[in-house]
Short mmCIF file of N, CA and C in Angstrom, two decimals:
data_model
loop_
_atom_site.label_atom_id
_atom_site.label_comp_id
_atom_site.label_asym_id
_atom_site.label_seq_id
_atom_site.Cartn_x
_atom_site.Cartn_y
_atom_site.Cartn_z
N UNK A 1 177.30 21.80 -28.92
CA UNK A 1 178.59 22.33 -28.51
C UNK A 1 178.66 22.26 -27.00
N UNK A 2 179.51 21.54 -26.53
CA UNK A 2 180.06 21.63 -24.89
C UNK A 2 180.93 22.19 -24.80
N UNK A 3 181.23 23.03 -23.63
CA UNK A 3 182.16 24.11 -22.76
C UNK A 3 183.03 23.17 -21.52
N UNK A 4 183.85 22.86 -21.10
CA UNK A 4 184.46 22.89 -20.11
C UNK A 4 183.90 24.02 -19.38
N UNK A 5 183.65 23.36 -17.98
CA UNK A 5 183.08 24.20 -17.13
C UNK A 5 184.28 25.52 -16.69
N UNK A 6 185.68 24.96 -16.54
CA UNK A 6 186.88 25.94 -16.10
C UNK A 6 187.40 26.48 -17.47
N UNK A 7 186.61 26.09 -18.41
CA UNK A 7 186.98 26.76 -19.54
C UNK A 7 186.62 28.29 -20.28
N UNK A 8 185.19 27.90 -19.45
CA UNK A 8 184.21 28.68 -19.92
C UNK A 8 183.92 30.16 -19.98
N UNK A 9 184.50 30.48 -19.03
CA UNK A 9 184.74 31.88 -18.57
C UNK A 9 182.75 32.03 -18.08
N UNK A 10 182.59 32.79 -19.06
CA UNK A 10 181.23 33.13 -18.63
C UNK A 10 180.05 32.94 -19.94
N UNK A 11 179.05 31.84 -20.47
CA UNK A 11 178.43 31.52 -21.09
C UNK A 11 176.92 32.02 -21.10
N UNK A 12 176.36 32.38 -21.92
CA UNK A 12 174.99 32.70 -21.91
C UNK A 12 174.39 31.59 -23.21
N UNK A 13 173.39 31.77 -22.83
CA UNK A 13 172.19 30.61 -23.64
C UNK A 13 171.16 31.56 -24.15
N UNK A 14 170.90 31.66 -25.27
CA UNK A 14 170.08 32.59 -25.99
C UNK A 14 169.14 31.42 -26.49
N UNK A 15 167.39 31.74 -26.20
CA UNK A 15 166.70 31.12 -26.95
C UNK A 15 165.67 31.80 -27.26
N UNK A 16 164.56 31.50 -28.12
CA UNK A 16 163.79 32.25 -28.93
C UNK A 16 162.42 31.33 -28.53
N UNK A 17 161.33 32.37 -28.31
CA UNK A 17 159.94 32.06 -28.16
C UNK A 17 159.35 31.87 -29.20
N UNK A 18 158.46 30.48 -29.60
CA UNK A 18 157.30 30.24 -30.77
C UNK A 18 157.44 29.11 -31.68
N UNK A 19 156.76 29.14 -32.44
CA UNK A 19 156.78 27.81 -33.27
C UNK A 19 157.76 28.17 -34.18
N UNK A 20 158.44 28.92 -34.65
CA UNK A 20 159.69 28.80 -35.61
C UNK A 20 161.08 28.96 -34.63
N UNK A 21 161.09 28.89 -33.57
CA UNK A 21 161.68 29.11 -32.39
C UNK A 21 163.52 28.29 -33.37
N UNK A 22 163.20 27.05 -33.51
CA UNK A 22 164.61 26.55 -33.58
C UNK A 22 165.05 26.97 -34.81
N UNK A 23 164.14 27.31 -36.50
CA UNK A 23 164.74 28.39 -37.44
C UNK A 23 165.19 29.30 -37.19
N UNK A 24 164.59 30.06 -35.92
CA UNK A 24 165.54 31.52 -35.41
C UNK A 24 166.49 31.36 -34.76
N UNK A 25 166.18 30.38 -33.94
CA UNK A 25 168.05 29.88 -33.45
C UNK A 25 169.07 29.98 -34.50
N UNK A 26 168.76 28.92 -35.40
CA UNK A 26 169.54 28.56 -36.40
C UNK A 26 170.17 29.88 -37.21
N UNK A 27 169.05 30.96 -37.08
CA UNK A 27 169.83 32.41 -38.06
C UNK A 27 170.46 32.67 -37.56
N UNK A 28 169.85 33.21 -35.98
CA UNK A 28 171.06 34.12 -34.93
C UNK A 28 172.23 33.27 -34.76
N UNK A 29 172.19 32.02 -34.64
CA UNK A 29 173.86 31.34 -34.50
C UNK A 29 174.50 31.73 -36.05
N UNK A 30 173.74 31.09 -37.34
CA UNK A 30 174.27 32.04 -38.37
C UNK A 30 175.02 33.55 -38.35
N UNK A 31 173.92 34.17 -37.77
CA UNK A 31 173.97 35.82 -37.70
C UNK A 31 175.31 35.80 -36.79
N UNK A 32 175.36 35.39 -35.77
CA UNK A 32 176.79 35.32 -34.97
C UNK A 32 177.63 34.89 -35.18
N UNK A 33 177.70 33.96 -35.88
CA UNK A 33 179.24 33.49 -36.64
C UNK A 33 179.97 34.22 -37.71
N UNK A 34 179.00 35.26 -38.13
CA UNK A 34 180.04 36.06 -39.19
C UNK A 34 180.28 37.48 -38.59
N UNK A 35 180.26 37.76 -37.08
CA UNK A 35 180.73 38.48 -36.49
C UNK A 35 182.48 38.00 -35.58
N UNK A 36 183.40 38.96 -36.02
CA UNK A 36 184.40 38.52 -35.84
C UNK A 36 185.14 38.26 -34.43
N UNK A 37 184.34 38.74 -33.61
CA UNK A 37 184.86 38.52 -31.56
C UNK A 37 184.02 37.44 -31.85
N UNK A 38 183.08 37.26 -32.43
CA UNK A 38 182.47 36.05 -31.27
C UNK A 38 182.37 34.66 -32.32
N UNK A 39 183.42 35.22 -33.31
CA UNK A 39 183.36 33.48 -34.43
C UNK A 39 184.08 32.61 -33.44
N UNK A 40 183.48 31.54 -33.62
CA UNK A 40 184.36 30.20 -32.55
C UNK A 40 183.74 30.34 -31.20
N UNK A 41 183.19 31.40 -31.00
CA UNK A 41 182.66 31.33 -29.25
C UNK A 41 180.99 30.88 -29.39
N UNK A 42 180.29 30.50 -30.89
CA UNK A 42 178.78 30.17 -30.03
C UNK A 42 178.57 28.80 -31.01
N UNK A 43 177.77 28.04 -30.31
CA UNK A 43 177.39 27.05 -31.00
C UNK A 43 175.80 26.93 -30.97
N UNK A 44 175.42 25.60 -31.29
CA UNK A 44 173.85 25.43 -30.81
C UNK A 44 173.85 23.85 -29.88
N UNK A 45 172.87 24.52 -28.85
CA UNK A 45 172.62 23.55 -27.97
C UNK A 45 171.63 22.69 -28.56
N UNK A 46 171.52 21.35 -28.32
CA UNK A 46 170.41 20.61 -29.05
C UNK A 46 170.15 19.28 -27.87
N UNK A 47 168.85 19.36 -28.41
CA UNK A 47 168.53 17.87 -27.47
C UNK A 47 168.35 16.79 -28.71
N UNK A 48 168.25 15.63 -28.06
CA UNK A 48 168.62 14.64 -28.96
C UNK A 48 166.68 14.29 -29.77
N UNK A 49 167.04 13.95 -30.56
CA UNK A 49 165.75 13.46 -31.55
C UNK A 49 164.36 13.31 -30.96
N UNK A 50 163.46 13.88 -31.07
CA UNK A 50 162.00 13.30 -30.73
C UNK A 50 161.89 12.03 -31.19
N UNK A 51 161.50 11.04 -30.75
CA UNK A 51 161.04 9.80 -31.41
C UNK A 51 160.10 10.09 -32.71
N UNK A 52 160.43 9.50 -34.21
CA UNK A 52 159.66 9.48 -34.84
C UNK A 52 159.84 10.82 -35.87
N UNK A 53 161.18 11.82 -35.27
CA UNK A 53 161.42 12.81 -36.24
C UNK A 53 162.92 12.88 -36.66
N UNK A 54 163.47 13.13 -37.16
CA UNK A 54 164.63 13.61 -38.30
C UNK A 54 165.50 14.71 -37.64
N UNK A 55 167.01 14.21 -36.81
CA UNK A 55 167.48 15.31 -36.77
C UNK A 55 167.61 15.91 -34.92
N UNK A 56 168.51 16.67 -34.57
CA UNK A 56 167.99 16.89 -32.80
C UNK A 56 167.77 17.91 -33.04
N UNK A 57 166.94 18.42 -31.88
CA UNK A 57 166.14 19.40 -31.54
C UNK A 57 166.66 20.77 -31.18
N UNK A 58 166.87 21.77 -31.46
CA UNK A 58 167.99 22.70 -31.63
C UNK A 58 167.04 23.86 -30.11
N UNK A 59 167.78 23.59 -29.28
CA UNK A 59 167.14 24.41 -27.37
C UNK A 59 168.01 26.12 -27.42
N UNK A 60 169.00 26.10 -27.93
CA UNK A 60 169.23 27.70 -28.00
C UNK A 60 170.71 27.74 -28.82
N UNK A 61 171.28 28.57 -28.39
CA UNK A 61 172.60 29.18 -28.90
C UNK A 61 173.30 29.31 -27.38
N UNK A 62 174.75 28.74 -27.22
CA UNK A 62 174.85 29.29 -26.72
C UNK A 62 176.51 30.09 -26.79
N UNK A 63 176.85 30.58 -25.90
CA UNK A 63 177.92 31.44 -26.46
C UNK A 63 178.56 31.85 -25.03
N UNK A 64 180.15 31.54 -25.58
CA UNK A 64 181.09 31.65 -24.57
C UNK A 64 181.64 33.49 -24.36
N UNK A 65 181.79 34.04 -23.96
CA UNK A 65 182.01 35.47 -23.58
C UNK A 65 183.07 35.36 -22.91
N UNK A 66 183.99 36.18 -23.08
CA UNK A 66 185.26 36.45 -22.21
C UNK A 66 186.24 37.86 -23.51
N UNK A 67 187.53 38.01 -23.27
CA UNK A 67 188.07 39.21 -23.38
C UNK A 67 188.26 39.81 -25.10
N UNK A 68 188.51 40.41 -24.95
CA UNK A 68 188.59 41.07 -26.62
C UNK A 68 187.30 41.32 -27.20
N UNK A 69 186.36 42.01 -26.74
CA UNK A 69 185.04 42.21 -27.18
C UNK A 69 184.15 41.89 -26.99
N UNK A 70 183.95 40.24 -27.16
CA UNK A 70 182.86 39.41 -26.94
C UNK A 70 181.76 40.19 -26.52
N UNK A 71 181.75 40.76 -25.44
CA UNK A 71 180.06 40.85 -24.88
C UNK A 71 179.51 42.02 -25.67
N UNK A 72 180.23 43.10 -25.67
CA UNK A 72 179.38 44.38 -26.35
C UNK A 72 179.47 43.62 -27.89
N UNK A 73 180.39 42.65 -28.54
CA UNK A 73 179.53 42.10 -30.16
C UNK A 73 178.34 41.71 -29.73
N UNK A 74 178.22 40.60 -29.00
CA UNK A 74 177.25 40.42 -28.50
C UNK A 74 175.69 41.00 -28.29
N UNK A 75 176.36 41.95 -27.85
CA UNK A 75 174.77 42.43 -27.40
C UNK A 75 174.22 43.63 -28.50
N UNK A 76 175.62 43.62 -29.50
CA UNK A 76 174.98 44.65 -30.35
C UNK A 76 174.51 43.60 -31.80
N UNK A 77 174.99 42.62 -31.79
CA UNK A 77 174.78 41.59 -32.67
C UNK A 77 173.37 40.83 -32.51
N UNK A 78 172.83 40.43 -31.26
CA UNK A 78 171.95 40.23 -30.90
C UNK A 78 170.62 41.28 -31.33
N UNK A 79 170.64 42.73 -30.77
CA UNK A 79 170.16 44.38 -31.24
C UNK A 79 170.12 43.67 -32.80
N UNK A 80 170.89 43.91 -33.25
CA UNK A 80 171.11 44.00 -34.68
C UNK A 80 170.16 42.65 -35.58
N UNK A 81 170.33 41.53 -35.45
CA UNK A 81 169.74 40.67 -35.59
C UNK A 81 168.06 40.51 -35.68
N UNK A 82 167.93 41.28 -33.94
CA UNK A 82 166.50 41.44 -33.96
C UNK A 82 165.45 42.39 -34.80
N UNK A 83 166.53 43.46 -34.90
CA UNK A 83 166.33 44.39 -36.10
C UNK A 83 165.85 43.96 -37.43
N UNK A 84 166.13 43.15 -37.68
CA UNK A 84 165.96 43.08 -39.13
C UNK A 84 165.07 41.39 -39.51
N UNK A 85 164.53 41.34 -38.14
CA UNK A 85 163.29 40.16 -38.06
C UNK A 85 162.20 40.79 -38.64
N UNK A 86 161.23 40.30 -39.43
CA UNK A 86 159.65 41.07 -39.77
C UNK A 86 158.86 40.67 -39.06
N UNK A 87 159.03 39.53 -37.94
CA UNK A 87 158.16 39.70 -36.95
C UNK A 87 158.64 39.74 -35.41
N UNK A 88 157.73 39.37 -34.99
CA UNK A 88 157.51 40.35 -33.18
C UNK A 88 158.52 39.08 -32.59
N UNK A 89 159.74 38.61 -32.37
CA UNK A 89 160.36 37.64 -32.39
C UNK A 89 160.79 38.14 -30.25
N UNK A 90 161.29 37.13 -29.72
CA UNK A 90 161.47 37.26 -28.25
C UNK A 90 162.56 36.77 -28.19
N UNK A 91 163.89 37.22 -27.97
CA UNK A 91 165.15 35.98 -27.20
C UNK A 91 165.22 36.85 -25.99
N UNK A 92 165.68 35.53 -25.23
CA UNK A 92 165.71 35.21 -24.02
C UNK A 92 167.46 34.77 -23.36
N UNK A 93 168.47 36.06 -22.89
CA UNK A 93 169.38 35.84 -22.63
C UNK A 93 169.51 35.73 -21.45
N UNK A 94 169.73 34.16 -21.40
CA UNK A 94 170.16 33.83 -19.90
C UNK A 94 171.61 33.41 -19.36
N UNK A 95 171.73 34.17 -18.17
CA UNK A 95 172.93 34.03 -18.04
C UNK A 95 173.68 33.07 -16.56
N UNK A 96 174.48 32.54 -16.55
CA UNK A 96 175.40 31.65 -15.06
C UNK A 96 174.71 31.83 -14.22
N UNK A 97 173.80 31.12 -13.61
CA UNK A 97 173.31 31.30 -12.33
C UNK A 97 172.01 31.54 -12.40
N UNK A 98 171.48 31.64 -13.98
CA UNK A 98 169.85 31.62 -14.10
C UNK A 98 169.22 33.14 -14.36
N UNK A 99 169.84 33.94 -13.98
CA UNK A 99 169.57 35.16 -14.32
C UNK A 99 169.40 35.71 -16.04
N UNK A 100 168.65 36.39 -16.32
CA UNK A 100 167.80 36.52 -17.80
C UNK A 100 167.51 38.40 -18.32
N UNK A 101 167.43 38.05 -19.49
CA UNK A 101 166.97 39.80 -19.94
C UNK A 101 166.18 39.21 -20.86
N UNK A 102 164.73 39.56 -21.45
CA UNK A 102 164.24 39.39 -22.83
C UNK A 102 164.12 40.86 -23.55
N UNK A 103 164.40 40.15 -24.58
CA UNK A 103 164.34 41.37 -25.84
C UNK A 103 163.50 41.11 -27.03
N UNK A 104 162.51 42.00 -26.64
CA UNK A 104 161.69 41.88 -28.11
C UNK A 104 161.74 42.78 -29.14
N UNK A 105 161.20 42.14 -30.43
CA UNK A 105 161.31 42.84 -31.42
C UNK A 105 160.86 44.11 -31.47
N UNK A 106 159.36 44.39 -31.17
CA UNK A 106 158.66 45.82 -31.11
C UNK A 106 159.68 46.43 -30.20
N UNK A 107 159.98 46.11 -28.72
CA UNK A 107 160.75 46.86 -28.00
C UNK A 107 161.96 47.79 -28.88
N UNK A 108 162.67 46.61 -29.10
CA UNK A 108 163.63 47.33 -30.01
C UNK A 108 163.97 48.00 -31.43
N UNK A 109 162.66 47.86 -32.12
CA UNK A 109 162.70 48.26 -32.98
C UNK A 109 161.98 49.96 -33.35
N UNK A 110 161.15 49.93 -32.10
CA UNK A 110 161.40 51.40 -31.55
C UNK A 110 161.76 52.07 -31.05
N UNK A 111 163.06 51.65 -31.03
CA UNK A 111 164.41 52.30 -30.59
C UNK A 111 164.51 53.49 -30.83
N UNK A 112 165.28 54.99 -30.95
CA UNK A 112 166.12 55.93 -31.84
C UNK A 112 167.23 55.40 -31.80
N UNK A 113 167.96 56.18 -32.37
CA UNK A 113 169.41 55.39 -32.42
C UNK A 113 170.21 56.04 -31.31
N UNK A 114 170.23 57.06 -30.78
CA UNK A 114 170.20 57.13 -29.43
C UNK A 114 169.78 56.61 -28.05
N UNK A 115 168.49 55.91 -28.16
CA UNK A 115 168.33 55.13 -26.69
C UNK A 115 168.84 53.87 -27.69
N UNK A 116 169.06 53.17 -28.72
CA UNK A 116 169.76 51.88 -29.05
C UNK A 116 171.08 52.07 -28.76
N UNK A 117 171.45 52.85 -28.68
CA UNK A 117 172.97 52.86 -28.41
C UNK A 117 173.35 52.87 -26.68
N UNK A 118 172.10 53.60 -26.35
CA UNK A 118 172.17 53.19 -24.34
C UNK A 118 171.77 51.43 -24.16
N UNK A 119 170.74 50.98 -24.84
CA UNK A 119 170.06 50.01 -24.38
C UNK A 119 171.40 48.90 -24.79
N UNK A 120 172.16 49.23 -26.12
CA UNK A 120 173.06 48.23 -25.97
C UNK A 120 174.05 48.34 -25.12
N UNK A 121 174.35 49.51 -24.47
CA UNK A 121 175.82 49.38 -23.35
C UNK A 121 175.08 49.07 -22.30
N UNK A 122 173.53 48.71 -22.18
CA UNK A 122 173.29 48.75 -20.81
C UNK A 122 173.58 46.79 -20.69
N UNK A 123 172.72 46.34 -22.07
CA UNK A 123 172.75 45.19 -21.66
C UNK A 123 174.33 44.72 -21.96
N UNK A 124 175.19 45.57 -22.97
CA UNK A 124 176.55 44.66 -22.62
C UNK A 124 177.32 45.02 -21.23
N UNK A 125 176.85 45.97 -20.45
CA UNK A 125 177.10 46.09 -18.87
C UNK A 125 176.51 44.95 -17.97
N UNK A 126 175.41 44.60 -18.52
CA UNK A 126 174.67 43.25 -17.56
C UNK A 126 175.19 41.81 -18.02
N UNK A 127 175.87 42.06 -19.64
CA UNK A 127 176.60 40.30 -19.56
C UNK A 127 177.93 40.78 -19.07
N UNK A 128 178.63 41.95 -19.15
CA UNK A 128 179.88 42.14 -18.56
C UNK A 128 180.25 41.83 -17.28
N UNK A 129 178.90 41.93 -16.57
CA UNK A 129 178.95 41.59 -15.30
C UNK A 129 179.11 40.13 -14.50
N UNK A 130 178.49 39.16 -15.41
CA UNK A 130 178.61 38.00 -15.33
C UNK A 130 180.09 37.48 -15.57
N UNK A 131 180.41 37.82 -17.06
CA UNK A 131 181.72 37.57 -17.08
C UNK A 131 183.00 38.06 -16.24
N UNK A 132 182.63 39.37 -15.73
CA UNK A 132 183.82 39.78 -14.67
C UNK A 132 183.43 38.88 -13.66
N UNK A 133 182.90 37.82 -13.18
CA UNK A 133 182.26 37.42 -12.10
C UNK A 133 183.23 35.98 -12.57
N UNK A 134 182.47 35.20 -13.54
CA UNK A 134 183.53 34.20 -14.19
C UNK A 134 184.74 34.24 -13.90
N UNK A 135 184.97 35.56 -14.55
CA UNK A 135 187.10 35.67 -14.36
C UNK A 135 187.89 36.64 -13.14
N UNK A 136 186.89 36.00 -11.92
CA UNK A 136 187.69 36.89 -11.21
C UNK A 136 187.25 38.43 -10.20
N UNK A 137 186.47 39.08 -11.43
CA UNK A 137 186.53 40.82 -11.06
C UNK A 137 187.33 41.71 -11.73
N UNK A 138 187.63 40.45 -12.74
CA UNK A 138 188.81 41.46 -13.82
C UNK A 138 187.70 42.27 -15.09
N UNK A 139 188.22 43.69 -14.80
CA UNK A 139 187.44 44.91 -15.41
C UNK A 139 187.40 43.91 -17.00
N UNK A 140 186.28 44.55 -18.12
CA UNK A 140 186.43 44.03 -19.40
C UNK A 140 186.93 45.36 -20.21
N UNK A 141 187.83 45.25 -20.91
CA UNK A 141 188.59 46.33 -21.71
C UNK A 141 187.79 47.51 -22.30
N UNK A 142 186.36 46.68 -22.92
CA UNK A 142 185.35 47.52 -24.05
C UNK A 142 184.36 47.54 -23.35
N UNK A 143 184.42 47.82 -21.81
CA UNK A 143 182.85 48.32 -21.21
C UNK A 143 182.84 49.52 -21.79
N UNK A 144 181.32 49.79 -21.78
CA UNK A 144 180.96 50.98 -22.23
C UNK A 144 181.17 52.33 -21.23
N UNK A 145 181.96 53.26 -21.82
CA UNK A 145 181.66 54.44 -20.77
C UNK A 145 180.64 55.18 -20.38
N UNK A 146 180.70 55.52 -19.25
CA UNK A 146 179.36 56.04 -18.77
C UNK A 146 179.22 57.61 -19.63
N UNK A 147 180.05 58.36 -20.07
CA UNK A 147 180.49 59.42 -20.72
C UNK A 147 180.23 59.13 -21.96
N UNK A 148 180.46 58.39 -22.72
CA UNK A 148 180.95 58.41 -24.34
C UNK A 148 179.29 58.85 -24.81
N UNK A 149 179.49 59.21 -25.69
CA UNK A 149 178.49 59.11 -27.09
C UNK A 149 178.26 59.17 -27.86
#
């Protein structure tokens, strides 16, 4: 999947550490397409064929972000996803300009549901940030309040 660069608003690249690395791609782009802000916004990045194998090489997910939700699905879809891995799995969200967060499975899966509910407004505050950066400085509708809970 290619983006127009003036299209793009603000894109992140999600990829996964290990030898099943491009099966877990393949779920989480699954896992993200039947979430409804971000159907149509992620695809999979791929490099073209190893010599001698079947198929291109699947390098991450990546996913366009901009208004009506996107980033907090995102980052709770991502949470959510990792949740329900049975093993110690790593993605790696990188964002415009090279900047990154990793999230691992143990991390998050010893969550309460109270610090999961901070850890996800924190990181949809850190892709929000990118994308207000993309479009401008224009606030995103569904940042998280610093108040709510």
């Amino acid at each position: 999947m290619t983006y127009r660069t003036e299209d793009a608003g603000a894109t992140v690249v999600l990829t996964v550490d290990g030898e099943a690395g491009a099966d877990e791609l393949r779920s989480l782009h699954a896992w993200l397409a039947d979430v409804d802000e971000l159907r149509g916004r992620a695809g999979l990045a791929e490099s073209p064929p190893v010599p001698g194998t079947l198929g291109p090489v699947v390098d991450g997910v990546l996913v366009l972000l901009g208004p009506g939700g996107a980033v907090t699905a995102l980052a709770t879809a991502v949470v959510a996803w990792i949740r329900h891995r049975h093993s110690d799995v790593i993605v790696k969200v990188t964002r415009r300009g090279g900047a990154s967060v990793e999230l691992t499975g143990k991390r998050v899966q010893s969550l309460s549901s109270a610090e999961l509910r901070e850890f996800v407004g924190l990181l949809s505050e850190q892709l929000d940030a990118d994308r207000q950066a993309a479009d401008g400085g224009r606030p995103h509708s569904d940042a998280p309040d610093a108040d709510a809970s």
